[in-house]
Coordinates of N, CA and C and ligand atoms in Angstrom, one line a residue:
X1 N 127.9 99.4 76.9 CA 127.4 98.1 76.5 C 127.6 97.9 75.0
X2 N 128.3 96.8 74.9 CA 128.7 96.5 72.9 C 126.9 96.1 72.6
X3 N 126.6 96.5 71.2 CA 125.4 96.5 70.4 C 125.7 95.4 69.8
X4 N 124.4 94.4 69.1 CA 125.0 93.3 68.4 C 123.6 93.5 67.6
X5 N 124.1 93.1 66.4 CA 122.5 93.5 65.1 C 121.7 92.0 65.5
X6 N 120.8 92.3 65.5 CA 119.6 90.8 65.7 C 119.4 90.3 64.6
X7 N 119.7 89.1 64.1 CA 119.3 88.0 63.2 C 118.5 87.3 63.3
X8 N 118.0 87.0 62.6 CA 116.8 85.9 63.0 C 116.2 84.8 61.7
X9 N 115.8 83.6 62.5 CA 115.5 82.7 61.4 C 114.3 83.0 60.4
X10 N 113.1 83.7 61.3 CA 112.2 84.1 60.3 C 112.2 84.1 59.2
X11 N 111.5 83.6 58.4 CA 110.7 83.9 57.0 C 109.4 84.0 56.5
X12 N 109.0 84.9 56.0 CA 107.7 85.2 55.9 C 107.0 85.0 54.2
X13 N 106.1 84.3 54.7 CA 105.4 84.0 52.8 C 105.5 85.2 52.2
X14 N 106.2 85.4 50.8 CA 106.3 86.6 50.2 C 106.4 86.6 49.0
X15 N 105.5 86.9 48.0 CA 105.8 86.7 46.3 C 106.7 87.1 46.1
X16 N 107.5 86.4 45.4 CA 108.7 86.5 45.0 C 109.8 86.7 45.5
X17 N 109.8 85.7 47.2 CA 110.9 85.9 47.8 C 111.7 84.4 47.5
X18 N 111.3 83.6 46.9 CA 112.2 82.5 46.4 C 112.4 82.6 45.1
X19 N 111.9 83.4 44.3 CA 111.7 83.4 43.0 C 110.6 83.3 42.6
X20 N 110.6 82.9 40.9 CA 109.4 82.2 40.1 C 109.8 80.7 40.1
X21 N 108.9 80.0 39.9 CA 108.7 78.6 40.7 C 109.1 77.7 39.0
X22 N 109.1 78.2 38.0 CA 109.8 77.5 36.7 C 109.0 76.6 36.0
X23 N 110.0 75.4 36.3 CA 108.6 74.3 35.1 C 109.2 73.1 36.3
X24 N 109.9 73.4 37.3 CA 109.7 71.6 38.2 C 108.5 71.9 39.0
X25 N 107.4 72.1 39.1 CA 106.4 71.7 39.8 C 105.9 70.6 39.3
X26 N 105.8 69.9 39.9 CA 104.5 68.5 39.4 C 103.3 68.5 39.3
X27 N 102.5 68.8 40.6 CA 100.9 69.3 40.6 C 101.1 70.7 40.4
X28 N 99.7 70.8 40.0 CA 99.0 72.3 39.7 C 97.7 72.2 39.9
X29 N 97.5 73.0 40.7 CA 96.0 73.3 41.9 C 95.2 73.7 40.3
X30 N 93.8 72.9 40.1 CA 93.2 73.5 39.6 C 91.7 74.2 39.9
X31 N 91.3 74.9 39.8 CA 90.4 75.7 40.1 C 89.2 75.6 39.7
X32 N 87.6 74.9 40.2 CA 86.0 75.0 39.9 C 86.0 75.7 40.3
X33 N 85.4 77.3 39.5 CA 84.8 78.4 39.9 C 83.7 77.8 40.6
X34 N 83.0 77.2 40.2 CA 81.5 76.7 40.0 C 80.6 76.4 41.7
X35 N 82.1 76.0 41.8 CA 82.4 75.0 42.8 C 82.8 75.8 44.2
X36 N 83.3 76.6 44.0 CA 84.0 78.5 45.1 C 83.0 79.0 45.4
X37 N 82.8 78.9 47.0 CA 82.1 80.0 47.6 C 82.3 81.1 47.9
X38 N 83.7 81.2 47.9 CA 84.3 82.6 48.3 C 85.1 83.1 49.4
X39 N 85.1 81.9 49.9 CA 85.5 82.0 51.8 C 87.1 82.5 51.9
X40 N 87.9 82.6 50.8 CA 89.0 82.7 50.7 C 89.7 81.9 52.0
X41 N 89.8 80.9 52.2 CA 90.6 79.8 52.9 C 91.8 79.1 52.2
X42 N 91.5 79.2 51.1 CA 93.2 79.1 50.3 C 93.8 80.2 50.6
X43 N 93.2 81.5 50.4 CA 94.1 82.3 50.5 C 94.8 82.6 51.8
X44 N 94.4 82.1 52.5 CA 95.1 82.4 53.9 C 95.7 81.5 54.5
X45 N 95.9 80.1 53.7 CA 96.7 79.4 53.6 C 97.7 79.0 53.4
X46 N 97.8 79.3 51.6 CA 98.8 79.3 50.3 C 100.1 80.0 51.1
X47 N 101.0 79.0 51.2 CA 102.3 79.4 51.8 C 103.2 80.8 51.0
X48 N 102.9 80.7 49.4 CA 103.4 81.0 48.2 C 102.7 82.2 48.8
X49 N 101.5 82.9 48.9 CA 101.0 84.0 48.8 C 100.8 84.1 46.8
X50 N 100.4 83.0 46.3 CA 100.1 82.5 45.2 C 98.5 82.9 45.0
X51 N 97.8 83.0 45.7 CA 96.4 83.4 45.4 C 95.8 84.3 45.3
X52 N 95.7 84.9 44.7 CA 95.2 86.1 44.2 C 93.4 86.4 44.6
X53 N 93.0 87.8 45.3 CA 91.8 88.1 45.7 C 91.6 88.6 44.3
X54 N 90.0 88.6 43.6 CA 90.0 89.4 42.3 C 88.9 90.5 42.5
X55 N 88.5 91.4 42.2 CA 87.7 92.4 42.5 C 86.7 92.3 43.0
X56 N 86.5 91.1 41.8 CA 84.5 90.2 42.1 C 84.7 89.7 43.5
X57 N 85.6 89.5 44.2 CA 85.5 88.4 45.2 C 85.6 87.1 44.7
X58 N 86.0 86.4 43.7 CA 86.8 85.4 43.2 C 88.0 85.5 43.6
X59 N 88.8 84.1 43.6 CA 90.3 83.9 43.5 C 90.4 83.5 41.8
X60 N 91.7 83.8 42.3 CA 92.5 82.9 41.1 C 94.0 82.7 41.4
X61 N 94.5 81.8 40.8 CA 95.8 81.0 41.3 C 96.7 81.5 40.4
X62 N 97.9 82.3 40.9 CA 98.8 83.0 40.1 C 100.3 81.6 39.9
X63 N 100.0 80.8 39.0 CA 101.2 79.9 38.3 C 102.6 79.8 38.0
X64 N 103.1 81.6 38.1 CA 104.0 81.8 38.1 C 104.9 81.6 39.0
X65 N 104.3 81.5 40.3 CA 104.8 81.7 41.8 C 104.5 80.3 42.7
X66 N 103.0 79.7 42.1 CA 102.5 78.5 43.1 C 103.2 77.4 42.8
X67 N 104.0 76.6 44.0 CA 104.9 75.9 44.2 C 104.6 74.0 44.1
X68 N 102.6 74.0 43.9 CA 102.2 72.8 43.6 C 102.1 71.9 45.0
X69 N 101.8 72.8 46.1 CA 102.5 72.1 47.5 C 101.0 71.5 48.1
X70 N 99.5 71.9 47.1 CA 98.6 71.1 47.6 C 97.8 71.7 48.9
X71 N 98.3 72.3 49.8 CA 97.6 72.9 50.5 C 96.6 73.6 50.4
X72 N 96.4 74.7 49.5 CA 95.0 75.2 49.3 C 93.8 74.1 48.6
X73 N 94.5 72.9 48.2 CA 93.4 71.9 47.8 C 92.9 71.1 48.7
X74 N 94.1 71.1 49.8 CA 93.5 69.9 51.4 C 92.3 71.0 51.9
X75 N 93.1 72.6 52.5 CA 92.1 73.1 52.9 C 90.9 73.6 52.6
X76 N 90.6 73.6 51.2 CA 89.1 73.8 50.5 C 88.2 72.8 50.9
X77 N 86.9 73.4 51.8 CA 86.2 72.4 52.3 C 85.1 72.1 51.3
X78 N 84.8 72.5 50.5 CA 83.9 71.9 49.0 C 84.5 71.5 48.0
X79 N 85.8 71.2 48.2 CA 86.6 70.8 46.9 C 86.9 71.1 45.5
X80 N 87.6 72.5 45.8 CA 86.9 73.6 44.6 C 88.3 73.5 43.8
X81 N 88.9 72.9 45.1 CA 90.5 72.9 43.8 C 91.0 71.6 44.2
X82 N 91.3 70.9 42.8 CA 92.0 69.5 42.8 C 93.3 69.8 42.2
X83 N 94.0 68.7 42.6 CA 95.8 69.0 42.0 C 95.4 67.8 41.3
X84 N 95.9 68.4 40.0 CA 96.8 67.7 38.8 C 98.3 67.8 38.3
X85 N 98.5 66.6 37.9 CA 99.6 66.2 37.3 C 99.9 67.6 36.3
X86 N 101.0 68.4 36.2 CA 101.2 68.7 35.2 C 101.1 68.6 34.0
X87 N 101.4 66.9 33.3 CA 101.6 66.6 32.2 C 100.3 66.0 32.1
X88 N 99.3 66.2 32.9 CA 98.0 66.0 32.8 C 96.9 67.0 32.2
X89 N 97.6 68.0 32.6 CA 96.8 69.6 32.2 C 97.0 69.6 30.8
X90 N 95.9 70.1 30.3 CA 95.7 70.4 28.7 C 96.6 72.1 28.7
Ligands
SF4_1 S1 89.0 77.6 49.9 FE1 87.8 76.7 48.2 S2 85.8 77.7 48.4 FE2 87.2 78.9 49.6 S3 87.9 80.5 48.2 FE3 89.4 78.8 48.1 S4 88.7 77.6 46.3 FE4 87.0 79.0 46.9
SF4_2 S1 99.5 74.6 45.5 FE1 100.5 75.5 47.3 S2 101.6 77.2 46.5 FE2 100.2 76.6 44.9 S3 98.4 77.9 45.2 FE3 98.0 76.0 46.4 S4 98.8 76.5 48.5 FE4 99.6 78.0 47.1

């Protein structure tokens, strides 16, 4: 029986499997600590794999990679992260 290698369309969220995301993003997720419970629900969201767990049990949003796609700001249910305009950010 002939062997045939399996291809497949899969893709899996992966830092740095499209690259670094540059300077065309428009929004940028910004982040109220204040405001973060902790539930990490962005994190298991973020298509980018852009969120970063931090020791304390904080996130934080790694900019290099996050593609501005808003997601982690629909799914925050206390509204811990709003998207801004880039040219809005100080
Ligand atoms: S979803 Fe909101 S509250 Fe939960 S970890 Fe993310 S920013 Fe914090
Ligand atoms: S805006 Fe999109 S890519 Fe950026 S951190 Fe939020 S979910 Fe991830």
């Amino acid at each position: 029986m002939k062997k045939y290698a399996v291809v497949t369309s899969i893709s899996y969220p992966k830092k740095g499997a499209m690259g670094k995301t540059g300077s065309w993003r428009v929004f940028r997720p910004t982040l109220d600590k204040a405001k973060c419970v902790k539930c990490l629900r962005c994190w298991i969201y973020c298509p980018e794999g852009s969120i970063r767990r931090e020791p304390d049990g904080s996130i934080s949003i790694d900019y290099e990679y996050c593609k501005g796609c808003g997601i982690c700001a629909k799914e925050c249910a206390v509204k811990a992260i709003t998207m801004k305009r880039e040219d809005e950010h100080e």
